[in-house]
PDB file of C-alpha atoms in Angstrom:
ATOM      1  CA  UNK M  65      -0.242   0.017   0.029  1.00  0.00           C
ATOM      2  CA  UNK M  66       2.003   3.305  -0.889  1.00  0.00           C
ATOM      3  CA  UNK M  67       1.644   6.561   0.932  1.00  0.00           C
ATOM      4  CA  UNK M  68      -1.183   8.486  -0.567  1.00  0.00           C
ATOM      5  CA  UNK M  69      -3.664   5.873   0.768  1.00  0.00           C
ATOM      6  CA  UNK M  70      -2.319   6.049   4.012  1.00  0.00           C
ATOM      7  CA  UNK M  71      -2.243  10.207   4.199  1.00  0.00           C
ATOM      8  CA  UNK M  72      -6.213   9.116   3.199  1.00  0.00           C
ATOM      9  CA  UNK M  73      -6.554   6.465   5.528  1.00  0.00           C
ATOM     10  CA  UNK M  74      -4.828   8.187   8.713  1.00  0.00           C
ATOM     11  CA  UNK M  75      -7.218  11.174   8.056  1.00  0.00           C
ATOM     12  CA  UNK M  76      -9.850   9.390   9.660  1.00  0.00           C
ATOM     13  CA  UNK M  77      -9.257   9.101  13.450  1.00  0.00           C
ATOM     14  CA  UNK M  78     -10.733   5.065  14.328  1.00  0.00           C
ATOM     15  CA  UNK M  79      -7.801   4.187  11.652  1.00  0.00           C
ATOM     16  CA  UNK M  80      -5.271   6.463  13.458  1.00  0.00           C
ATOM     17  CA  UNK M  81      -5.942   5.323  17.118  1.00  0.00           C
ATOM     18  CA  UNK M  82      -5.904   1.692  15.677  1.00  0.00           C
ATOM     19  CA  UNK M  83      -2.670   2.516  14.321  1.00  0.00           C
ATOM     20  CA  UNK M  84      -1.217   3.890  17.374  1.00  0.00           C
ATOM     21  CA  UNK M  85      -2.708   1.111  19.545  1.00  0.00           C
ATOM     22  CA  UNK M  86      -0.343  -1.051  16.919  1.00  0.00           C
ATOM     23  CA  UNK M  87       2.473   1.092  18.042  1.00  0.00           C
ATOM     24  CA  UNK M  88       1.812   0.774  21.909  1.00  0.00           C
ATOM     25  CA  UNK M  89       1.526  -2.456  21.616  1.00  0.00           C
ATOM     26  CA  UNK M  90       4.592  -3.574  20.026  1.00  0.00           C
ATOM     27  CA  UNK M  91       6.547  -1.277  22.591  1.00  0.00           C
ATOM     28  CA  UNK M  92       4.124  -2.942  25.426  1.00  0.00           C
ATOM     29  CA  UNK M  93       4.892  -6.697  24.204  1.00  0.00           C
ATOM     30  CA  UNK M  94       8.643  -5.204  23.173  1.00  0.00           C
ATOM     31  CA  UNK M  95       7.860  -6.752  19.469  1.00  0.00           C
ATOM     32  CA  UNK M  96       8.609  -5.862  16.932  1.00  0.00           C
ATOM     33  CA  UNK M  97       6.360  -8.416  14.185  1.00  0.00           C
ATOM     34  CA  UNK M  98       8.683 -10.310  11.938  1.00  0.00           C
ATOM     35  CA  UNK M  99       6.406  -9.289   8.570  1.00  0.00           C
ATOM     36  CA  UNK M 100       7.981  -5.542   9.401  1.00  0.00           C
ATOM     37  CA  UNK M 101      11.956  -7.085   8.908  1.00  0.00           C
ATOM     38  CA  UNK M 102      11.828  -8.245   5.767  1.00  0.00           C
ATOM     39  CA  UNK M 103      13.061  -5.484   3.286  1.00  0.00           C
ATOM     40  CA  UNK M 104      14.354  -4.486   0.082  1.00  0.00           C
ATOM     41  CA  UNK M 105      17.498  -2.517  -0.343  1.00  0.00           C
ATOM     42  CA  UNK M 106      17.401  -0.798  -3.665  1.00  0.00           C
ATOM     43  CA  UNK M 107      21.371   0.045  -4.832  1.00  0.00           C
ATOM     44  CA  UNK M 108      21.170   3.856  -6.127  1.00  0.00           C
ATOM     45  CA  UNK M 109      23.918   5.423  -8.169  1.00  0.00           C
ATOM     46  CA  UNK M 110      25.472   8.642  -6.749  1.00  0.00           C
ATOM     47  CA  UNK M 111      25.269  11.171  -9.305  1.00  0.00           C
ATOM     48  CA  UNK M 112      28.329  13.302 -10.581  1.00  0.00           C
ATOM     49  CA  UNK M 113      30.388  10.587  -9.992  1.00  0.00           C
ATOM     50  CA  UNK M 114      33.355  10.032 -12.718  1.00  0.00           C
ATOM     51  CA  UNK M 115      33.567   6.222 -12.081  1.00  0.00           C
ATOM     52  CA  UNK M 116      30.986   3.766 -10.807  1.00  0.00           C
ATOM     53  CA  UNK M 117      33.596   0.555 -10.266  1.00  0.00           C
ATOM     54  CA  UNK M 118      33.784   1.067  -6.708  1.00  0.00           C
ATOM     55  CA  UNK M 119      30.465   0.209  -3.969  1.00  0.00           C
ATOM     56  CA  UNK M 120      31.408   3.762  -2.631  1.00  0.00           C
ATOM     57  CA  UNK M 121      29.752   5.420  -5.595  1.00  0.00           C
ATOM     58  CA  UNK M 122      26.503   3.980  -4.999  1.00  0.00           C
ATOM     59  CA  UNK M 123      23.695   4.419  -2.200  1.00  0.00           C
ATOM     60  CA  UNK M 124      21.665   1.480  -0.768  1.00  0.00           C
ATOM     61  CA  UNK M 125      18.227   2.824  -0.152  1.00  0.00           C
ATOM     62  CA  UNK M 126      16.232   0.837   2.214  1.00  0.00           C
ATOM     63  CA  UNK M 127      12.501  -0.107   1.300  1.00  0.00           C
ATOM     64  CA  UNK M 128      10.084  -1.152   3.942  1.00  0.00           C
ATOM     65  CA  UNK M 129       6.285  -2.285   4.628  1.00  0.00           C
ATOM     66  CA  UNK M 130       4.488   1.442   4.510  1.00  0.00           C
ATOM     67  CA  UNK M 131       2.283   0.488   7.762  1.00  0.00           C
ATOM     68  CA  UNK M 132       5.624  -0.815   9.600  1.00  0.00           C
ATOM     69  CA  UNK M 133       7.458   2.898   8.398  1.00  0.00           C
ATOM     70  CA  UNK M 134       4.295   4.546   9.970  1.00  0.00           C
ATOM     71  CA  UNK M 135       4.445   2.981  13.383  1.00  0.00           C
ATOM     72  CA  UNK M 136       7.849   3.575  13.236  1.00  0.00           C
ATOM     73  CA  UNK M 137       7.121   7.523  12.491  1.00  0.00           C
ATOM     74  CA  UNK M 138       4.693   7.145  15.675  1.00  0.00           C
ATOM     75  CA  UNK M 139       7.919   5.465  17.738  1.00  0.00           C
ATOM     76  CA  UNK M 140      10.647   7.616  16.990  1.00  0.00           C
ATOM     77  CA  UNK M 141       8.109  10.876  17.774  1.00  0.00           C
ATOM     78  CA  UNK M 142       8.132   9.527  21.391  1.00  0.00           C
ATOM     79  CA  UNK M 143      11.657   8.444  21.633  1.00  0.00           C
ATOM     80  CA  UNK M 144      12.880  11.965  20.510  1.00  0.00           C
ATOM     81  CA  UNK M 145      10.473  13.115  23.411  1.00  0.00           C
ATOM     82  CA  UNK M 146      12.067  11.172  25.734  1.00  0.00           C
ATOM     83  CA  UNK M 147      15.989  11.742  24.534  1.00  0.00           C
ATOM     84  CA  UNK M 148      15.467  15.140  24.304  1.00  0.00           C
ATOM     85  CA  UNK M 149      14.007  15.925  28.335  1.00  0.00           C
ATOM     86  CA  UNK M 150      16.831  12.970  30.121  1.00  0.00           C
ATOM     87  CA  UNK M 151      19.852  15.098  28.113  1.00  0.00           C
ATOM     88  CA  UNK M 152      21.159  11.975  26.546  1.00  0.00           C
ATOM     89  CA  UNK M 153      22.374  13.970  23.650  1.00  0.00           C
ATOM     90  CA  UNK M 154      25.470  15.782  23.145  1.00  0.00           C
ATOM     91  CA  UNK M 155      24.721  19.220  22.742  1.00  0.00           C
ATOM     92  CA  UNK M 156      26.708  19.163  19.681  1.00  0.00           C
ATOM     93  CA  UNK M 157      24.422  17.082  17.749  1.00  0.00           C
ATOM     94  CA  UNK M 158      22.452  18.771  15.147  1.00  0.00           C
ATOM     95  CA  UNK M 159      20.668  16.076  12.882  1.00  0.00           C
ATOM     96  CA  UNK M 160      18.201  13.574  14.476  1.00  0.00           C
ATOM     97  CA  UNK M 161      16.386  15.149  16.505  1.00  0.00           C
ATOM     98  CA  UNK M 162      13.575  17.562  15.683  1.00  0.00           C
ATOM     99  CA  UNK M 163      14.210  21.611  15.074  1.00  0.00           C
ATOM    100  CA  UNK M 164      17.737  20.981  14.025  1.00  0.00           C
ATOM    101  CA  UNK M 165      19.163  20.882  10.856  1.00  0.00           C
ATOM    102  CA  UNK M 166      21.545  21.707   8.060  1.00  0.00           C
ATOM    103  CA  UNK M 167      20.694  25.697   8.673  1.00  0.00           C
ATOM    104  CA  UNK M 168      20.822  25.321  12.409  1.00  0.00           C
ATOM    105  CA  UNK M 169      25.043  23.986  11.937  1.00  0.00           C
ATOM    106  CA  UNK M 170      25.679  27.255   9.617  1.00  0.00           C
ATOM    107  CA  UNK M 171      24.061  29.559  11.797  1.00  0.00           C
ATOM    108  CA  UNK M 172      26.484  28.177  14.811  1.00  0.00           C
ATOM    109  CA  UNK M 173      29.355  27.632  12.655  1.00  0.00           C
ATOM    110  CA  UNK M 174      29.117  31.524  11.610  1.00  0.00           C
ATOM    111  CA  UNK M 175      28.636  32.702  14.580  1.00  0.00           C
ATOM    112  CA  UNK M 176      31.948  30.614  16.133  1.00  0.00           C
ATOM    113  CA  UNK M 177      33.765  32.660  12.815  1.00  0.00           C
ATOM    114  CA  UNK M 178      32.408  35.929  13.591  1.00  0.00           C
ATOM    115  CA  UNK M 179      33.003  35.823  17.379  1.00  0.00           C
ATOM    116  CA  UNK M 180      37.027  34.356  16.536  1.00  0.00           C
ATOM    117  CA  UNK M 181      37.272  37.588  14.453  1.00  0.00           C
ATOM    118  CA  UNK M 182      36.095  39.556  17.244  1.00  0.00           C
ATOM    119  CA  UNK M 183      38.959  38.424  19.557  1.00  0.00           C
ATOM    120  CA  UNK M 184      41.548  38.727  16.498  1.00  0.00           C
ATOM    121  CA  UNK M 185      41.897  34.595  16.071  1.00  0.00           C
ATOM    122  CA  UNK M 186      41.090  32.974  13.044  1.00  0.00           C
ATOM    123  CA  UNK M 187      39.027  29.577  12.711  1.00  0.00           C
ATOM    124  CA  UNK M 188      40.053  26.253  11.632  1.00  0.00           C
ATOM    125  CA  UNK M 189      38.023  23.368  11.053  1.00  0.00           C
ATOM    126  CA  UNK M 190      38.414  19.998  10.258  1.00  0.00           C
ATOM    127  CA  UNK M 191      35.383  18.114   8.393  1.00  0.00           C
ATOM    128  CA  UNK M 192      35.433  14.068   8.209  1.00  0.00           C
ATOM    129  CA  UNK M 193      32.775  11.294   7.292  1.00  0.00           C
ATOM    130  CA  UNK M 194      32.611   8.288   9.379  1.00  0.00           C
ATOM    131  CA  UNK M 195      32.801   5.469   6.841  1.00  0.00           C
ATOM    132  CA  UNK M 196      29.369   3.314   6.030  1.00  0.00           C
ATOM    133  CA  UNK M 197      28.460   4.707   9.322  1.00  0.00           C
ATOM    134  CA  UNK M 198      24.059   3.773   9.300  1.00  0.00           C
ATOM    135  CA  UNK M 199      25.125  -0.068   7.991  1.00  0.00           C
ATOM    136  CA  UNK M 200      28.098  -0.752  10.648  1.00  0.00           C
ATOM    137  CA  UNK M 201      26.231   0.042  13.847  1.00  0.00           C
ATOM    138  CA  UNK M 202      26.664  -2.918  16.017  1.00  0.00           C
ATOM    139  CA  UNK M 203      23.301  -4.255  17.379  1.00  0.00           C
ATOM    140  CA  UNK M 204      24.547  -4.850  20.821  1.00  0.00           C
ATOM    141  CA  UNK M 205      26.334  -2.214  21.417  1.00  0.00           C
ATOM    142  CA  UNK M 206      23.063  -0.350  20.413  1.00  0.00           C
ATOM    143  CA  UNK M 207      20.907  -1.804  23.087  1.00  0.00           C
ATOM    144  CA  UNK M 208      23.525  -0.912  25.676  1.00  0.00           C
ATOM    145  CA  UNK M 209      23.300   3.166  24.704  1.00  0.00           C
ATOM    146  CA  UNK M 210      19.695   2.461  24.576  1.00  0.00           C
ATOM    147  CA  UNK M 211      19.064   1.410  28.393  1.00  0.00           C
ATOM    148  CA  UNK M 212      22.115   3.885  29.423  1.00  0.00           C
ATOM    149  CA  UNK M 213      20.002   7.129  27.762  1.00  0.00           C
ATOM    150  CA  UNK M 214      17.302   5.727  30.623  1.00  0.00           C
ATOM    151  CA  UNK M 215      14.189   4.781  28.340  1.00  0.00           C
ATOM    152  CA  UNK M 216      12.245   2.361  30.081  1.00  0.00           C
ATOM    153  CA  UNK M 217      13.070  -1.571  29.560  1.00  0.00           C
ATOM    154  CA  UNK M 218      10.029  -2.213  27.783  1.00  0.00           C
ATOM    155  CA  UNK M 219      11.685   0.156  25.177  1.00  0.00           C
ATOM    156  CA  UNK M 220      14.913  -1.320  25.614  1.00  0.00           C
ATOM    157  CA  UNK M 221      13.118  -4.966  24.952  1.00  0.00           C
ATOM    158  CA  UNK M 222      11.570  -3.307  22.216  1.00  0.00           C
ATOM    159  CA  UNK M 223      14.381  -2.615  20.345  1.00  0.00           C
ATOM    160  CA  UNK M 224      16.123  -5.906  21.105  1.00  0.00           C
ATOM    161  CA  UNK M 225      13.019  -7.662  19.132  1.00  0.00           C
ATOM    162  CA  UNK M 226      13.106  -4.813  16.331  1.00  0.00           C
ATOM    163  CA  UNK M 227      16.858  -5.325  15.639  1.00  0.00           C
ATOM    164  CA  UNK M 228      17.100  -9.168  15.122  1.00  0.00           C
ATOM    165  CA  UNK M 229      16.111 -11.532  11.684  1.00  0.00           C
ATOM    166  CA  UNK M 230      15.994  -9.320   9.537  1.00  0.00           C
ATOM    167  CA  UNK M 231      16.461  -9.791   6.067  1.00  0.00           C
ATOM    168  CA  UNK M 232      16.703  -8.155   2.866  1.00  0.00           C
ATOM    169  CA  UNK M 233      17.135  -8.607  -0.931  1.00  0.00           C
ATOM    170  CA  UNK M 234      18.832  -6.461  -3.214  1.00  0.00           C
ATOM    171  CA  UNK M 235      17.857  -4.743  -6.199  1.00  0.00           C
ATOM    172  CA  UNK M 236      19.905  -2.993  -9.217  1.00  0.00           C
ATOM    173  CA  UNK M 237      18.400  -2.132 -11.970  1.00  0.00           C
ATOM    174  CA  UNK M 238      16.198  -4.883 -12.863  1.00  0.00           C
ATOM    175  CA  UNK M 239      18.208  -7.123 -10.687  1.00  0.00           C
ATOM    176  CA  UNK M 240      16.977  -8.810  -7.468  1.00  0.00           C
ATOM    177  CA  UNK M 241      19.442 -10.912  -5.032  1.00  0.00           C
ATOM    178  CA  UNK M 242      18.195 -14.382  -2.477  1.00  0.00           C
ATOM    179  CA  UNK M 243      17.479 -12.655   0.461  1.00  0.00           C
ATOM    180  CA  UNK M 244      20.189 -12.246   3.121  1.00  0.00           C
ATOM    181  CA  UNK M 245      19.824 -12.398   6.897  1.00  0.00           C
ATOM    182  CA  UNK M 246      21.277  -8.455   8.222  1.00  0.00           C
ATOM    183  CA  UNK M 247      22.793  -8.874  11.703  1.00  0.00           C
ATOM    184  CA  UNK M 248      24.669  -4.872  12.051  1.00  0.00           C
ATOM    185  CA  UNK M 249      23.212  -1.282  11.044  1.00  0.00           C
ATOM    186  CA  UNK M 250      20.287   0.289  10.591  1.00  0.00           C
ATOM    187  CA  UNK M 251      18.602   0.612   7.066  1.00  0.00           C
ATOM    188  CA  UNK M 252      18.257   4.481   5.946  1.00  0.00           C
ATOM    189  CA  UNK M 253      14.626   4.234   5.071  1.00  0.00           C
ATOM    190  CA  UNK M 254      13.488   3.515   8.339  1.00  0.00           C
ATOM    191  CA  UNK M 255      12.036   6.140  10.110  1.00  0.00           C
ATOM    192  CA  UNK M 256      13.760   5.341  13.194  1.00  0.00           C
ATOM    193  CA  UNK M 257      16.971   5.016  11.532  1.00  0.00           C
ATOM    194  CA  UNK M 258      18.136   9.029  12.542  1.00  0.00           C
ATOM    195  CA  UNK M 259      17.810   9.054  15.945  1.00  0.00           C
ATOM    196  CA  UNK M 260      18.810   5.642  16.924  1.00  0.00           C
ATOM    197  CA  UNK M 261      22.079   6.284  15.178  1.00  0.00           C
ATOM    198  CA  UNK M 262      22.394   9.728  16.879  1.00  0.00           C
ATOM    199  CA  UNK M 263      22.088   7.965  20.248  1.00  0.00           C
ATOM    200  CA  UNK M 264      24.720   5.269  19.025  1.00  0.00           C
ATOM    201  CA  UNK M 265      27.279   8.503  18.466  1.00  0.00           C
ATOM    202  CA  UNK M 266      26.358  10.531  21.614  1.00  0.00           C
ATOM    203  CA  UNK M 267      28.407   8.451  23.865  1.00  0.00           C
ATOM    204  CA  UNK M 268      31.523   8.806  21.933  1.00  0.00           C
ATOM    205  CA  UNK M 269      31.372  12.329  21.417  1.00  0.00           C
ATOM    206  CA  UNK M 270      31.186  12.409  25.185  1.00  0.00           C
ATOM    207  CA  UNK M 271      34.518  10.848  25.587  1.00  0.00           C
ATOM    208  CA  UNK M 272      36.226  12.150  23.075  1.00  0.00           C
ATOM    209  CA  UNK M 273      34.925  15.797  24.472  1.00  0.00           C
ATOM    210  CA  UNK M 274      36.698  14.397  28.120  1.00  0.00           C
ATOM    211  CA  UNK M 275      39.836  13.531  26.419  1.00  0.00           C
ATOM    212  CA  UNK M 276      40.247  16.661  24.914  1.00  0.00           C
ATOM    213  CA  UNK M 277      39.595  18.168  28.472  1.00  0.00           C
ATOM    214  CA  UNK M 278      42.020  16.229  29.715  1.00  0.00           C
ATOM    215  CA  UNK M 279      44.787  16.642  27.436  1.00  0.00           C
ATOM    216  CA  UNK M 280      44.085  20.844  26.752  1.00  0.00           C
ATOM    217  CA  UNK M 281      43.319  19.927  23.306  1.00  0.00           C
ATOM    218  CA  UNK M 282      40.584  23.492  22.879  1.00  0.00           C
ATOM    219  CA  UNK M 283      38.645  21.735  19.774  1.00  0.00           C
ATOM    220  CA  UNK M 284      34.955  22.158  20.470  1.00  0.00           C
ATOM    221  CA  UNK M 285      32.748  19.966  18.076  1.00  0.00           C
ATOM    222  CA  UNK M 286      29.494  20.092  15.461  1.00  0.00           C
ATOM    223  CA  UNK M 287      27.887  15.892  14.814  1.00  0.00           C
ATOM    224  CA  UNK M 288      25.914  15.512  11.935  1.00  0.00           C
ATOM    225  CA  UNK M 289      25.326  11.901  13.123  1.00  0.00           C
ATOM    226  CA  UNK M 290      28.045  10.872  10.779  1.00  0.00           C
ATOM    227  CA  UNK M 291      29.750  13.751   9.063  1.00  0.00           C
ATOM    228  CA  UNK M 292      31.827  15.702  11.768  1.00  0.00           C
ATOM    229  CA  UNK M 293      33.700  18.961  12.316  1.00  0.00           C
ATOM    230  CA  UNK M 294      36.048  19.603  14.589  1.00  0.00           C
ATOM    231  CA  UNK M 295      36.443  23.467  15.606  1.00  0.00           C
ATOM    232  CA  UNK M 296      39.743  25.336  16.705  1.00  0.00           C
ATOM    233  CA  UNK M 297      40.542  29.215  16.751  1.00  0.00           C
ATOM    234  CA  UNK M 298      44.103  30.839  17.684  1.00  0.00           C
ATOM    235  CA  UNK M 299      45.609  33.149  15.938  1.00  0.00           C
ATOM    236  CA  UNK M 300      48.576  30.697  14.166  1.00  0.00           C
ATOM    237  CA  UNK M 301      47.219  28.822  12.170  1.00  0.00           C
ATOM    238  CA  UNK M 302      50.524  26.237  12.898  1.00  0.00           C
ATOM    239  CA  UNK M 303      49.145  26.014  16.227  1.00  0.00           C
ATOM    240  CA  UNK M 304      45.566  25.117  15.114  1.00  0.00           C
ATOM    241  CA  UNK M 305      46.632  22.565  12.727  1.00  0.00           C
ATOM    242  CA  UNK M 306      48.619  21.247  15.368  1.00  0.00           C
ATOM    243  CA  UNK M 307      45.671  20.650  17.574  1.00  0.00           C
ATOM    244  CA  UNK M 308      43.352  19.432  14.927  1.00  0.00           C
ATOM    245  CA  UNK M 309      46.155  16.234  14.023  1.00  0.00           C
ATOM    246  CA  UNK M 310      46.069  15.221  17.396  1.00  0.00           C
ATOM    247  CA  UNK M 311      42.588  15.699  17.580  1.00  0.00           C
ATOM    248  CA  UNK M 312      42.107  13.356  14.715  1.00  0.00           C
ATOM    249  CA  UNK M 313      44.366  10.722  15.648  1.00  0.00           C
ATOM    250  CA  UNK M 314      42.640  10.669  19.117  1.00  0.00           C
ATOM    251  CA  UNK M 315      39.497  10.083  17.131  1.00  0.00           C
ATOM    252  CA  UNK M 316      40.837   7.624  14.757  1.00  0.00           C
ATOM    253  CA  UNK M 317      41.558   5.312  17.447  1.00  0.00           C
ATOM    254  CA  UNK M 318      38.317   5.806  19.615  1.00  0.00           C
ATOM    255  CA  UNK M 319      36.374   5.046  16.410  1.00  0.00           C
ATOM    256  CA  UNK M 320      38.161   1.545  16.446  1.00  0.00           C
ATOM    257  CA  UNK M 321      37.036   0.681  19.823  1.00  0.00           C
ATOM    258  CA  UNK M 322      33.486   1.655  18.824  1.00  0.00           C
ATOM    259  CA  UNK M 323      33.830  -0.461  15.362  1.00  0.00           C
ATOM    260  CA  UNK M 324      33.763   2.973  12.882  1.00  0.00           C
ATOM    261  CA  UNK M 325      36.346   4.267  10.654  1.00  0.00           C
ATOM    262  CA  UNK M 326      37.113   7.668   8.844  1.00  0.00           C
ATOM    263  CA  UNK M 327      36.699   7.951   5.506  1.00  0.00           C
ATOM    264  CA  UNK M 328      40.228   9.729   4.847  1.00  0.00           C
ATOM    265  CA  UNK M 329      39.374  10.307   1.574  1.00  0.00           C
ATOM    266  CA  UNK M 330      36.982  12.937   2.028  1.00  0.00           C
ATOM    267  CA  UNK M 331      38.523  14.799   5.496  1.00  0.00           C
ATOM    268  CA  UNK M 332      39.151  18.353   4.686  1.00  0.00           C
ATOM    269  CA  UNK M 333      40.449  21.191   6.583  1.00  0.00           C
ATOM    270  CA  UNK M 334      39.249  24.604   5.854  1.00  0.00           C
ATOM    271  CA  UNK M 335      40.569  27.888   7.404  1.00  0.00           C
ATOM    272  CA  UNK M 336      38.554  31.062   7.708  1.00  0.00           C
ATOM    273  CA  UNK M 337      39.977  34.164   7.421  1.00  0.00           C
ATOM    274  CA  UNK M 338      39.868  38.516   7.451  1.00  0.00           C
ATOM    275  CA  UNK M 339      42.793  38.232   5.388  1.00  0.00           C
ATOM    276  CA  UNK M 340      41.560  38.949   1.601  1.00  0.00           C
ATOM    277  CA  UNK M 341      44.690  39.099   0.078  1.00  0.00           C
ATOM    278  CA  UNK M 342      47.078  35.915  -0.940  1.00  0.00           C
ATOM    279  CA  UNK M 343      45.949  33.417   1.885  1.00  0.00           C
ATOM    280  CA  UNK M 344      48.296  29.914   2.054  1.00  0.00           C
ATOM    281  CA  UNK M 345      49.341  29.455   5.485  1.00  0.00           C
ATOM    282  CA  UNK M 346      51.984  25.891   6.371  1.00  0.00           C
ATOM    283  CA  UNK M 347      50.858  22.748   6.396  1.00  0.00           C
ATOM    284  CA  UNK M 348      52.611  20.942   9.369  1.00  0.00           C
ATOM    285  CA  UNK M 349      55.913  19.507   8.740  1.00  0.00           C
ATOM    286  CA  UNK M 350      56.885  16.148   8.707  1.00  0.00           C
ATOM    287  CA  UNK M 351      59.000  16.079  11.970  1.00  0.00           C
ATOM    288  CA  UNK M 352      54.874  16.168  13.028  1.00  0.00           C
ATOM    289  CA  UNK M 353      54.120  13.071  11.366  1.00  0.00           C
ATOM    290  CA  UNK M 354      51.859  15.285   9.081  1.00  0.00           C
ATOM    291  CA  UNK M 355      50.504  13.012   6.017  1.00  0.00           C
ATOM    292  CA  UNK M 356      48.672  15.375   3.336  1.00  0.00           C
ATOM    293  CA  UNK M 357      47.078  12.175   1.867  1.00  0.00           C
ATOM    294  CA  UNK M 358      45.097  11.507   5.033  1.00  0.00           C
ATOM    295  CA  UNK M 359      44.317  15.445   5.888  1.00  0.00           C
ATOM    296  CA  UNK M 360      44.011  16.504   2.127  1.00  0.00           C
ATOM    297  CA  UNK M 361      43.946  19.994   3.166  1.00  0.00           C
ATOM    298  CA  UNK M 362      42.084  22.665   1.588  1.00  0.00           C
ATOM    299  CA  UNK M 363      43.205  26.180   2.215  1.00  0.00           C
ATOM    300  CA  UNK M 364      39.948  28.574   2.188  1.00  0.00           C
ATOM    301  CA  UNK M 365      40.093  32.185   2.596  1.00  0.00           C
ATOM    302  CA  UNK M 366      36.682  34.531   2.126  1.00  0.00           C
ATOM    303  CA  UNK M 367      34.761  36.740   4.638  1.00  0.00           C
ATOM    304  CA  UNK M 368      31.520  34.866   5.789  1.00  0.00           C
ATOM    305  CA  UNK M 369      28.483  37.434   4.895  1.00  0.00           C
ATOM    306  CA  UNK M 370      25.552  38.309   7.563  1.00  0.00           C
ATOM    307  CA  UNK M 371      23.077  36.161   6.071  1.00  0.00           C
ATOM    308  CA  UNK M 372      21.043  35.744   8.958  1.00  0.00           C
ATOM    309  CA  UNK M 373      19.648  39.030  10.859  1.00  0.00           C
ATOM    310  CA  UNK M 374      19.371  38.837  14.508  1.00  0.00           C
ATOM    311  CA  UNK M 375      15.437  38.618  13.577  1.00  0.00           C
ATOM    312  CA  UNK M 376      15.276  35.324  11.658  1.00  0.00           C
ATOM    313  CA  UNK M 377      18.068  33.600  14.082  1.00  0.00           C
ATOM    314  CA  UNK M 378      15.521  33.818  16.690  1.00  0.00           C
ATOM    315  CA  UNK M 379      12.551  33.363  15.222  1.00  0.00           C
ATOM    316  CA  UNK M 380      13.221  30.409  12.980  1.00  0.00           C
ATOM    317  CA  UNK M 381      14.174  27.935  15.804  1.00  0.00           C
ATOM    318  CA  UNK M 382      11.019  29.001  17.753  1.00  0.00           C
ATOM    319  CA  UNK M 383       8.743  28.129  14.787  1.00  0.00           C
ATOM    320  CA  UNK M 384      10.189  24.883  14.133  1.00  0.00           C
ATOM    321  CA  UNK M 385       9.627  23.999  18.281  1.00  0.00           C
ATOM    322  CA  UNK M 386       6.091  25.168  17.611  1.00  0.00           C
ATOM    323  CA  UNK M 387       5.210  23.478  14.473  1.00  0.00           C
ATOM    324  CA  UNK M 388       6.880  20.482  15.809  1.00  0.00           C
ATOM    325  CA  UNK M 389       4.581  20.864  19.166  1.00  0.00           C
ATOM    326  CA  UNK M 390       1.583  20.883  17.526  1.00  0.00           C
TER     327      UNK M 390
END
């Protein structure tokens, strides 16, 4: 049944209440029907790739039963409220929660850069991507995270049922594979995928922040689930590079313990300076074990325009909150 049909069905209050009752029953019984665990993974080529001879050039999208996805949306809404109220989520997280988006990340970075300029400091950032993040999540660890987040035991037990005995078949053009069991990861087509992934990464961010503080490394973080940004402010670009490089190595080792790795080829360093002239700061020296193939520096010189007025910056999040609370 298509989403167009479901949108018509849930306009009826009785039908909507029945769907909510099913969601309640799933949580109460800590059970997710096997019928909803069967999926089709469609392999879609990523646009504008020079070659399509590597799995990285394709994106897997999980197609699920539409009724199951609708029930997942109901559960995801409740999960959003619970984790937001108990402050388990790391404050740097800007994706996976309502009223947060890429716009908020852009506004936050703009504020950080401009506030640094008022103090005579330039801002350096290191952007990196966690490789194959969604398909790599360990189910056992995810359950432990959910328990640590203060969720009711029925909710944790529900996800223990939700994550196991899943299967999918792969579809590419007109070709279709046999069914395969899925023992790790969360499907990117699931309504629960963003909130579960965000919860999974939160403990890592807290541990990383504590290690930076203990080592006096002045790095702040902006997180967009699997896309992360390290931020350093200093008058010296050499000093900023050193801090970013140290933080990058600490992160790499920490991710190993979480069963995750960085996609080094996508790692980039950006410097924000008020200097409108020639701008080419020196990279780290070989004596500091700097590997340009890992950090792949890109030097950027520009001034950030004030795209957001004070009024817009304040009222936009309020409007989003009001809409999500309606």
